[in-house]
Each structure stands twice: as structure tokens, then as C-alpha cells.
PDB file of C-alpha atoms in Angstrom:
ATOM      1  CA  LEU V   1      53.637 235.459 128.141  1.00 93.00           C
ATOM      2  CA  LEU V   2      54.696 232.159 129.336  1.00 94.00           C
ATOM      3  CA  PHE V   3      58.285 232.759 128.917  1.00 92.00           C
ATOM      4  CA  ALA V   4      58.130 236.384 130.284  1.00 93.00           C
ATOM      5  CA  GLY V   5      56.535 234.964 133.330  1.00 94.00           C
ATOM      6  CA  ILE V   6      59.196 232.133 133.603  1.00 93.00           C
ATOM      7  CA  TYR V   7      61.925 234.829 133.011  1.00 92.00           C
ATOM      8  CA  ASP V   8      60.313 237.148 135.752  1.00 92.00           C
ATOM      9  CA  TYR V   9      60.258 234.360 138.168  1.00 92.00           C
ATOM     10  CA  PHE V  10      63.870 233.393 137.913  1.00 91.00           C
ATOM     11  CA  ALA V  11      65.702 236.518 136.787  1.00 88.00           C
ATOM     12  CA  LYS V  12      63.631 239.137 138.548  1.00 88.00           C
ATOM     13  CA  GLU V  13      61.689 239.593 141.631  1.00 87.00           C
ATOM     14  CA  GLY V  14      58.758 237.244 140.662  1.00 87.00           C
ATOM     15  CA  LYS V  15      56.199 239.939 141.130  1.00 91.00           C
ATOM     16  CA  ARG V  16      54.822 239.399 137.605  1.00 94.00           C
ATOM     17  CA  VAL V  17      54.341 235.678 138.006  1.00 92.00           C
ATOM     18  CA  TRP V  18      50.666 236.263 137.027  1.00 95.00           C
ATOM     19  CA  LEU V  19      51.908 236.142 133.505  1.00 96.00           C
ATOM     20  CA  LEU V  20      51.998 232.392 133.918  1.00 95.00           C
ATOM     21  CA  GLY V  21      48.426 232.411 134.969  1.00 95.00           C
ATOM     22  CA  VAL V  22      47.421 234.423 131.964  1.00 96.00           C
ATOM     23  CA  ALA V  23      49.357 232.289 129.568  1.00 96.00           C
ATOM     24  CA  PHE V  24      48.174 229.028 130.782  1.00 96.00           C
ATOM     25  CA  GLY V  25      44.496 230.317 131.053  1.00 95.00           C
ATOM     26  CA  GLY V  26      44.642 231.278 127.634  1.00 95.00           C
ATOM     27  CA  LEU V  27      46.332 228.050 126.647  1.00 94.00           C
ATOM     28  CA  ILE V  28      43.643 226.019 128.476  1.00 93.00           C
ATOM     29  CA  LEU V  29      40.842 227.813 126.794  1.00 92.00           C
ATOM     30  CA  THR V  30      42.185 227.690 123.272  1.00 92.00           C
ATOM     31  CA  HIS V  31      44.169 224.439 122.584  1.00 90.00           C
ATOM     32  CA  ALA V  32      44.730 221.447 124.832  1.00 86.00           C
ATOM     33  CA  ILE V  33      47.665 219.929 122.891  1.00 87.00           C
ATOM     34  CA  THR V  34      49.612 223.279 123.140  1.00 91.00           C
ATOM     35  CA  THR V  35      48.805 223.417 126.808  1.00 93.00           C
ATOM     36  CA  LEU V  36      50.122 220.081 127.391  1.00 90.00           C
ATOM     37  CA  ILE V  37      53.356 220.865 125.411  1.00 91.00           C
ATOM     38  CA  CYS V  38      53.739 224.249 127.364  1.00 94.00           C
ATOM     39  CA  PHE V  39      53.196 222.491 130.562  1.00 94.00           C
ATOM     40  CA  MET V  40      55.835 219.942 129.917  1.00 91.00           C
ATOM     41  CA  VAL V  41      58.358 222.587 128.804  1.00 93.00           C
ATOM     42  CA  THR V  42      57.510 224.673 131.901  1.00 95.00           C
ATOM     43  CA  CYS V  43      57.821 221.681 134.312  1.00 94.00           C
ATOM     44  CA  GLY V  44      61.145 220.908 132.460  1.00 93.00           C
ATOM     45  CA  ILE V  45      62.518 224.324 133.180  1.00 93.00           C
ATOM     46  CA  PHE V  46      61.487 224.452 136.762  1.00 93.00           C
ATOM     47  CA  VAL V  47      62.799 220.944 137.450  1.00 94.00           C
ATOM     48  CA  SER V  48      66.060 221.752 135.695  1.00 92.00           C
ATOM     49  CA  ALA V  49      66.317 224.752 137.914  1.00 90.00           C
ATOM     50  CA  LEU V  50      66.896 222.400 140.801  1.00 91.00           C
ATOM     51  CA  LEU V  51      70.109 221.269 139.348  1.00 91.00           C
ATOM     52  CA  PHE V  52      71.890 224.823 139.598  1.00 87.00           C
ATOM     53  CA  GLU V  53      72.490 226.559 143.048  1.00 88.00           C
ATOM     54  CA  LYS V  54      71.448 230.067 141.858  1.00 84.00           C
ATOM     55  CA  THR V  55      68.276 228.869 140.141  1.00 87.00           C
ATOM     56  CA  ARG V  56      67.314 226.690 142.862  1.00 89.00           C
ATOM     57  CA  LYS V  57      67.505 229.383 145.244  1.00 89.00           C
ATOM     58  CA  GLU V  58      65.126 231.451 143.044  1.00 87.00           C
ATOM     59  CA  LEU V  59      62.850 228.660 142.617  1.00 88.00           C
ATOM     60  CA  LEU V  60      62.500 227.893 146.296  1.00 91.00           C
ATOM     61  CA  CYS V  61      62.288 231.498 147.516  1.00 91.00           C
ATOM     62  CA  PRO V  62      59.127 231.375 149.711  1.00 93.00           C
ATOM     63  CA  ASP V  63      57.471 234.675 148.522  1.00 93.00           C
ATOM     64  CA  LYS V  64      57.836 233.600 144.795  1.00 93.00           C
ATOM     65  CA  LEU V  65      56.358 230.105 145.491  1.00 93.00           C
ATOM     66  CA  LYS V  66      53.504 231.646 147.505  1.00 95.00           C
ATOM     67  CA  ARG V  67      52.770 233.894 144.312  1.00 94.00           C
ATOM     68  CA  LEU V  68      53.161 230.962 142.040  1.00 94.00           C
ATOM     69  CA  TRP V  69      50.586 228.833 144.060  1.00 95.00           C
ATOM     70  CA  ILE V  70      48.296 231.669 144.258  1.00 96.00           C
ATOM     71  CA  THR V  71      48.342 232.280 140.591  1.00 96.00           C
ATOM     72  CA  ALA V  72      48.050 228.554 139.879  1.00 95.00           C
ATOM     73  CA  LEU V  73      44.919 228.402 142.058  1.00 96.00           C
ATOM     74  CA  LEU V  74      43.537 231.463 140.643  1.00 96.00           C
ATOM     75  CA  THR V  75      43.993 230.191 136.998  1.00 95.00           C
ATOM     76  CA  VAL V  76      42.351 226.913 137.942  1.00 94.00           C
ATOM     77  CA  GLY V  77      39.525 228.667 139.533  1.00 95.00           C
ATOM     78  CA  VAL V  78      39.104 231.099 136.429  1.00 94.00           C
ATOM     79  CA  SER V  79      39.054 228.257 133.964  1.00 94.00           C
ATOM     80  CA  ALA V  80      37.194 225.825 136.114  1.00 93.00           C
ATOM     81  CA  TYR V  81      33.947 226.311 134.166  1.00 94.00           C
ATOM     82  CA  PHE V  82      35.664 224.961 131.155  1.00 92.00           C
ATOM     83  CA  VAL V  83      38.227 222.579 132.373  1.00 89.00           C
ATOM     84  CA  PHE V  84      36.276 220.377 134.883  1.00 92.00           C
ATOM     85  CA  PRO V  85      33.291 219.549 132.466  1.00 92.00           C
ATOM     86  CA  MET V  86      35.773 218.786 129.736  1.00 87.00           C
ATOM     87  CA  ILE V  87      37.622 216.429 132.047  1.00 86.00           C
ATOM     88  CA  GLU V  88      34.301 214.877 133.196  1.00 90.00           C
ATOM     89  CA  GLN V  89      33.416 214.333 129.545  1.00 87.00           C
ATOM     90  CA  MET V  90      36.856 212.886 128.755  1.00 82.00           C
ATOM     91  CA  LEU V  91      36.661 210.285 131.535  1.00 85.00           C
ATOM     92  CA  THR V  92      32.985 209.279 131.229  1.00 87.00           C
ATOM     93  CA  GLY V  93      32.442 209.247 127.376  1.00 81.00           C
ATOM     94  CA  GLU V  94      34.031 207.649 124.206  1.00 81.00           C
ATOM     95  CA  PHE V  95      35.154 210.131 121.671  1.00 76.00           C
ATOM     96  CA  TRP V  96      36.581 210.113 118.501  1.00 70.00           C
ATOM     97  CA  TYR V  97      39.864 211.679 119.474  1.00 66.00           C
ATOM     98  CA  GLN V  98      40.616 208.675 121.697  1.00 66.00           C
ATOM     99  CA  GLN V  99      41.620 206.748 118.660  1.00 71.00           C
ATOM    100  CA  SER V 100      44.581 208.388 117.234  1.00 72.00           C
ATOM    101  CA  TRP V 101      44.646 208.982 113.672  1.00 75.00           C
ATOM    102  CA  ALA V 102      48.150 210.422 113.593  1.00 78.00           C
ATOM    103  CA  TRP V 103      51.272 208.734 114.950  1.00 81.00           C
ATOM    104  CA  ILE V 104      54.045 211.194 116.180  1.00 83.00           C
ATOM    105  CA  GLY V 105      56.747 208.974 114.769  1.00 84.00           C
ATOM    106  CA  ASP V 106      55.208 209.314 111.221  1.00 83.00           C
ATOM    107  CA  ASN V 107      54.861 212.993 111.210  1.00 81.00           C
ATOM    108  CA  THR V 108      58.207 214.378 111.918  1.00 84.00           C
ATOM    109  CA  GLN V 109      59.997 217.067 109.765  1.00 82.00           C
ATOM    110  CA  PRO V 110      63.285 216.241 107.994  1.00 83.00           C
ATOM    111  CA  LEU V 111      66.065 218.687 109.104  1.00 82.00           C
ATOM    112  CA  LYS V 112      66.833 219.783 105.565  1.00 82.00           C
ATOM    113  CA  THR V 113      63.303 221.408 105.285  1.00 80.00           C
ATOM    114  CA  PHE V 114      64.318 223.987 107.657  1.00 78.00           C
ATOM    115  CA  PHE V 115      66.503 225.590 105.109  1.00 78.00           C
ATOM    116  CA  TYR V 116      63.790 225.725 102.240  1.00 76.00           C
ATOM    117  CA  LEU V 117      63.477 229.057 100.798  1.00 73.00           C
ATOM    118  CA  LYS V 118      59.606 228.585 100.593  1.00 72.00           C
ATOM    119  CA  GLY V 119      57.286 226.503 102.579  1.00 71.00           C
ATOM    120  CA  ASN V 120      54.889 223.675 102.033  1.00 73.00           C
ATOM    121  CA  PHE V 121      52.310 222.502 104.584  1.00 72.00           C
ATOM    122  CA  GLY V 122      50.684 219.290 104.738  1.00 71.00           C
ATOM    123  CA  VAL V 123      50.753 216.878 107.528  1.00 69.00           C
ATOM    124  CA  ILE V 124      54.407 217.709 107.948  1.00 73.00           C
ATOM    125  CA  ALA V 125      55.375 221.168 108.056  1.00 71.00           C
ATOM    126  CA  GLU V 126      58.104 221.683 105.427  1.00 72.00           C
ATOM    127  CA  LEU V 127      59.050 225.505 106.193  1.00 73.00           C
ATOM    128  CA  GLY V 128      62.250 227.373 105.881  1.00 74.00           C
ATOM    129  CA  ILE V 129      62.107 228.432 109.324  1.00 75.00           C
ATOM    130  CA  GLY V 130      65.836 227.392 110.000  1.00 72.00           C
ATOM    131  CA  ILE V 131      67.513 230.467 108.486  1.00 74.00           C
ATOM    132  CA  PRO V 132      65.972 232.891 110.973  1.00 76.00           C
ATOM    133  CA  ILE V 133      67.363 230.613 113.701  1.00 77.00           C
ATOM    134  CA  LEU V 134      70.809 230.685 112.106  1.00 77.00           C
ATOM    135  CA  LEU V 135      70.601 234.413 111.948  1.00 81.00           C
ATOM    136  CA  LEU V 136      69.647 234.589 115.559  1.00 80.00           C
ATOM    137  CA  LEU V 137      72.494 232.257 116.522  1.00 81.00           C
ATOM    138  CA  VAL V 138      75.011 234.374 114.631  1.00 84.00           C
ATOM    139  CA  SER V 139      73.797 237.681 116.078  1.00 83.00           C
ATOM    140  CA  ARG V 140      74.163 236.119 119.434  1.00 81.00           C
ATOM    141  CA  LEU V 141      77.651 235.039 118.816  1.00 80.00           C
ATOM    142  CA  ALA V 142      78.438 238.479 117.524  1.00 84.00           C
ATOM    143  CA  LEU V 143      77.424 240.012 120.948  1.00 80.00           C
ATOM    144  CA  GLY V 144      80.057 238.239 122.739  1.00 78.00           C
ATOM    145  CA  LYS V 145      79.666 237.815 126.548  1.00 77.00           C
ATOM    146  CA  ILE V 146      76.386 239.291 128.065  1.00 77.00           C
ATOM    147  CA  LYS V 147      75.437 239.715 131.657  1.00 78.00           C
ATOM    148  CA  ASN V 148      71.929 238.173 131.267  1.00 78.00           C
ATOM    149  CA  ARG V 149      72.470 234.443 130.712  1.00 81.00           C
ATOM    150  CA  TRP V 150      68.772 233.824 130.592  1.00 84.00           C
ATOM    151  CA  ALA V 151      68.797 234.926 126.731  1.00 81.00           C
ATOM    152  CA  ASP V 152      71.365 232.161 126.061  1.00 83.00           C
ATOM    153  CA  ALA V 153      69.204 229.700 127.896  1.00 86.00           C
ATOM    154  CA  PHE V 154      65.997 230.405 126.191  1.00 86.00           C
ATOM    155  CA  LEU V 155      67.951 230.520 122.750  1.00 85.00           C
ATOM    156  CA  LEU V 156      69.422 227.101 123.478  1.00 87.00           C
ATOM    157  CA  LEU V 157      66.035 225.708 124.606  1.00 90.00           C
ATOM    158  CA  GLY V 158      64.520 227.150 121.308  1.00 87.00           C
ATOM    159  CA  VAL V 159      67.082 225.378 119.303  1.00 86.00           C
ATOM    160  CA  LEU V 160      66.838 222.217 121.202  1.00 90.00           C
ATOM    161  CA  LEU V 161      62.922 222.159 120.757  1.00 89.00           C
ATOM    162  CA  PHE V 162      63.441 223.065 116.970  1.00 86.00           C
ATOM    163  CA  MET V 163      65.795 219.921 116.669  1.00 87.00           C
ATOM    164  CA  LEU V 164      63.299 217.878 118.493  1.00 88.00           C
ATOM    165  CA  SER V 165      60.632 218.455 116.086  1.00 86.00           C
ATOM    166  CA  THR V 166      62.864 216.771 113.188  1.00 87.00           C
ATOM    167  CA  ASP V 167      63.412 213.126 112.623  1.00 87.00           C
ATOM    168  CA  ILE V 168      66.724 213.564 114.167  1.00 89.00           C
ATOM    169  CA  PHE V 169      65.050 212.510 117.388  1.00 90.00           C
ATOM    170  CA  PRO V 170      63.651 208.816 117.463  1.00 90.00           C
ATOM    171  CA  TRP V 171      59.825 209.733 117.694  1.00 88.00           C
ATOM    172  CA  LYS V 172      58.896 206.404 116.317  1.00 88.00           C
ATOM    173  CA  ILE V 173      59.608 204.913 119.817  1.00 89.00           C
ATOM    174  CA  LEU V 174      57.012 207.153 121.144  1.00 85.00           C
ATOM    175  CA  ASN V 175      54.181 206.147 118.855  1.00 84.00           C
ATOM    176  CA  ASN V 176      52.199 204.290 121.518  1.00 81.00           C
ATOM    177  CA  THR V 177      52.913 206.502 124.467  1.00 81.00           C
ATOM    178  CA  LEU V 178      51.481 209.795 125.850  1.00 78.00           C
ATOM    179  CA  PHE V 179      53.656 211.702 123.421  1.00 82.00           C
ATOM    180  CA  ASN V 180      51.569 210.612 120.593  1.00 81.00           C
ATOM    181  CA  ALA V 181      48.778 212.837 121.779  1.00 80.00           C
ATOM    182  CA  ILE V 182      51.103 215.701 120.352  1.00 82.00           C
ATOM    183  CA  GLN V 183      50.356 214.219 116.835  1.00 82.00           C
ATOM    184  CA  PHE V 184      52.661 216.414 114.968  1.00 84.00           C
ATOM    185  CA  THR V 185      56.162 217.548 116.075  1.00 85.00           C
ATOM    186  CA  TYR V 186      55.807 221.012 114.580  1.00 84.00           C
ATOM    187  CA  ARG V 187      53.604 221.639 117.621  1.00 86.00           C
ATOM    188  CA  LEU V 188      56.709 222.183 119.588  1.00 87.00           C
ATOM    189  CA  TRP V 189      57.516 225.393 117.459  1.00 84.00           C
ATOM    190  CA  PRO V 190      55.436 227.817 119.513  1.00 86.00           C
ATOM    191  CA  CYS V 191      57.630 227.047 122.577  1.00 87.00           C
ATOM    192  CA  ALA V 192      60.647 227.038 120.375  1.00 85.00           C
TER     193      ALA V 192
END
């Protein structure tokens, strides 16, 4: 739903931007870490849209921005019964989650595990997820030039996020930062 909302905002008329609200409302009410990751990815997409003239024009379209703000306010309003008490508790109390037991730099997946034929899951996800990714890339190359470049953009973003979940990226330098809240890099996979 999240990426359908992003696609609708930039590639279509932005009339289904409510998909972003449904996606974030569901994320907020189910898993805070995934909400954080999806929020960061969405912000990254919207900020990078400023770099290109065509997407900048779509991003700054007054009608779309109005719908986006209304959606954001409604999403906050609908989820406020959960979000605001949770924030209050987080700011006023001491909880076990505040002492991290998992460091993101110690829980990355080696790239070779993407190509395992069977999976194993402990703290590190050693799953053979790379073969479907390769098949998607090969099928995309077989299509040749297409009119809708958003398919390529989302495919490249997915590959980038999968690569970021491996030990290729120097996650150890982020151990004592906000990114440590992610705990495990395989949590990037839903966005990927």
C-alpha cells in the first residue's frame, strides 16, 4: 500500500494518496521499527524527488500537497489513541527496550547467503532471497525500454535496500546511532 500510494502521488493524479495514510496507520499500529524504516524510505523518495524537474513538479503540485497533508493529519488523528500515550510512556518512563541488546553492525547478512538454496533464521536471516531478485532483474532487462520509468526506480530501490541489508554496507559505524534502533538489517526487506 505504501508504494502504491507513492506511485500514485508521482506517476498519477495523486487522488489515491490515502493509500499512504492506510499504510502508515497500519504500520504505526503494528510495528514501530518497520514504521520508522518505511518513514525513512518514504522521506528519502520524496526528498530525492526534489532533484529531478519532472518529479519536483509532481511533488510540489498544490492539489497533491493538499491531499497529502489532509491524509497525514487524518492518519495522525485516527492513530492518536495509540501513538500519543505510547510517546508519553516512552518519554516519561524507563523501559527495557531503551537498553539495546542487539547492535545493527553485528547482525548483518553476508551477501553470499542471498544465494543459498534453503534458508536458516537465527538473529541473522540466511535466506536464499537473491535468486528471485536476479530473476526480476533478468526479466526487466528482457523487456527492453518501457514507458513507465517508475518500475525501474522501484526495482533499483529494492535492489539497493537488499544490498544495504548485507555486510557490504559498513553498519558497524552506526552501532551507537539512531540506526541501531533497527536492530537487524533484514528489517529493510519489506521495503525492498
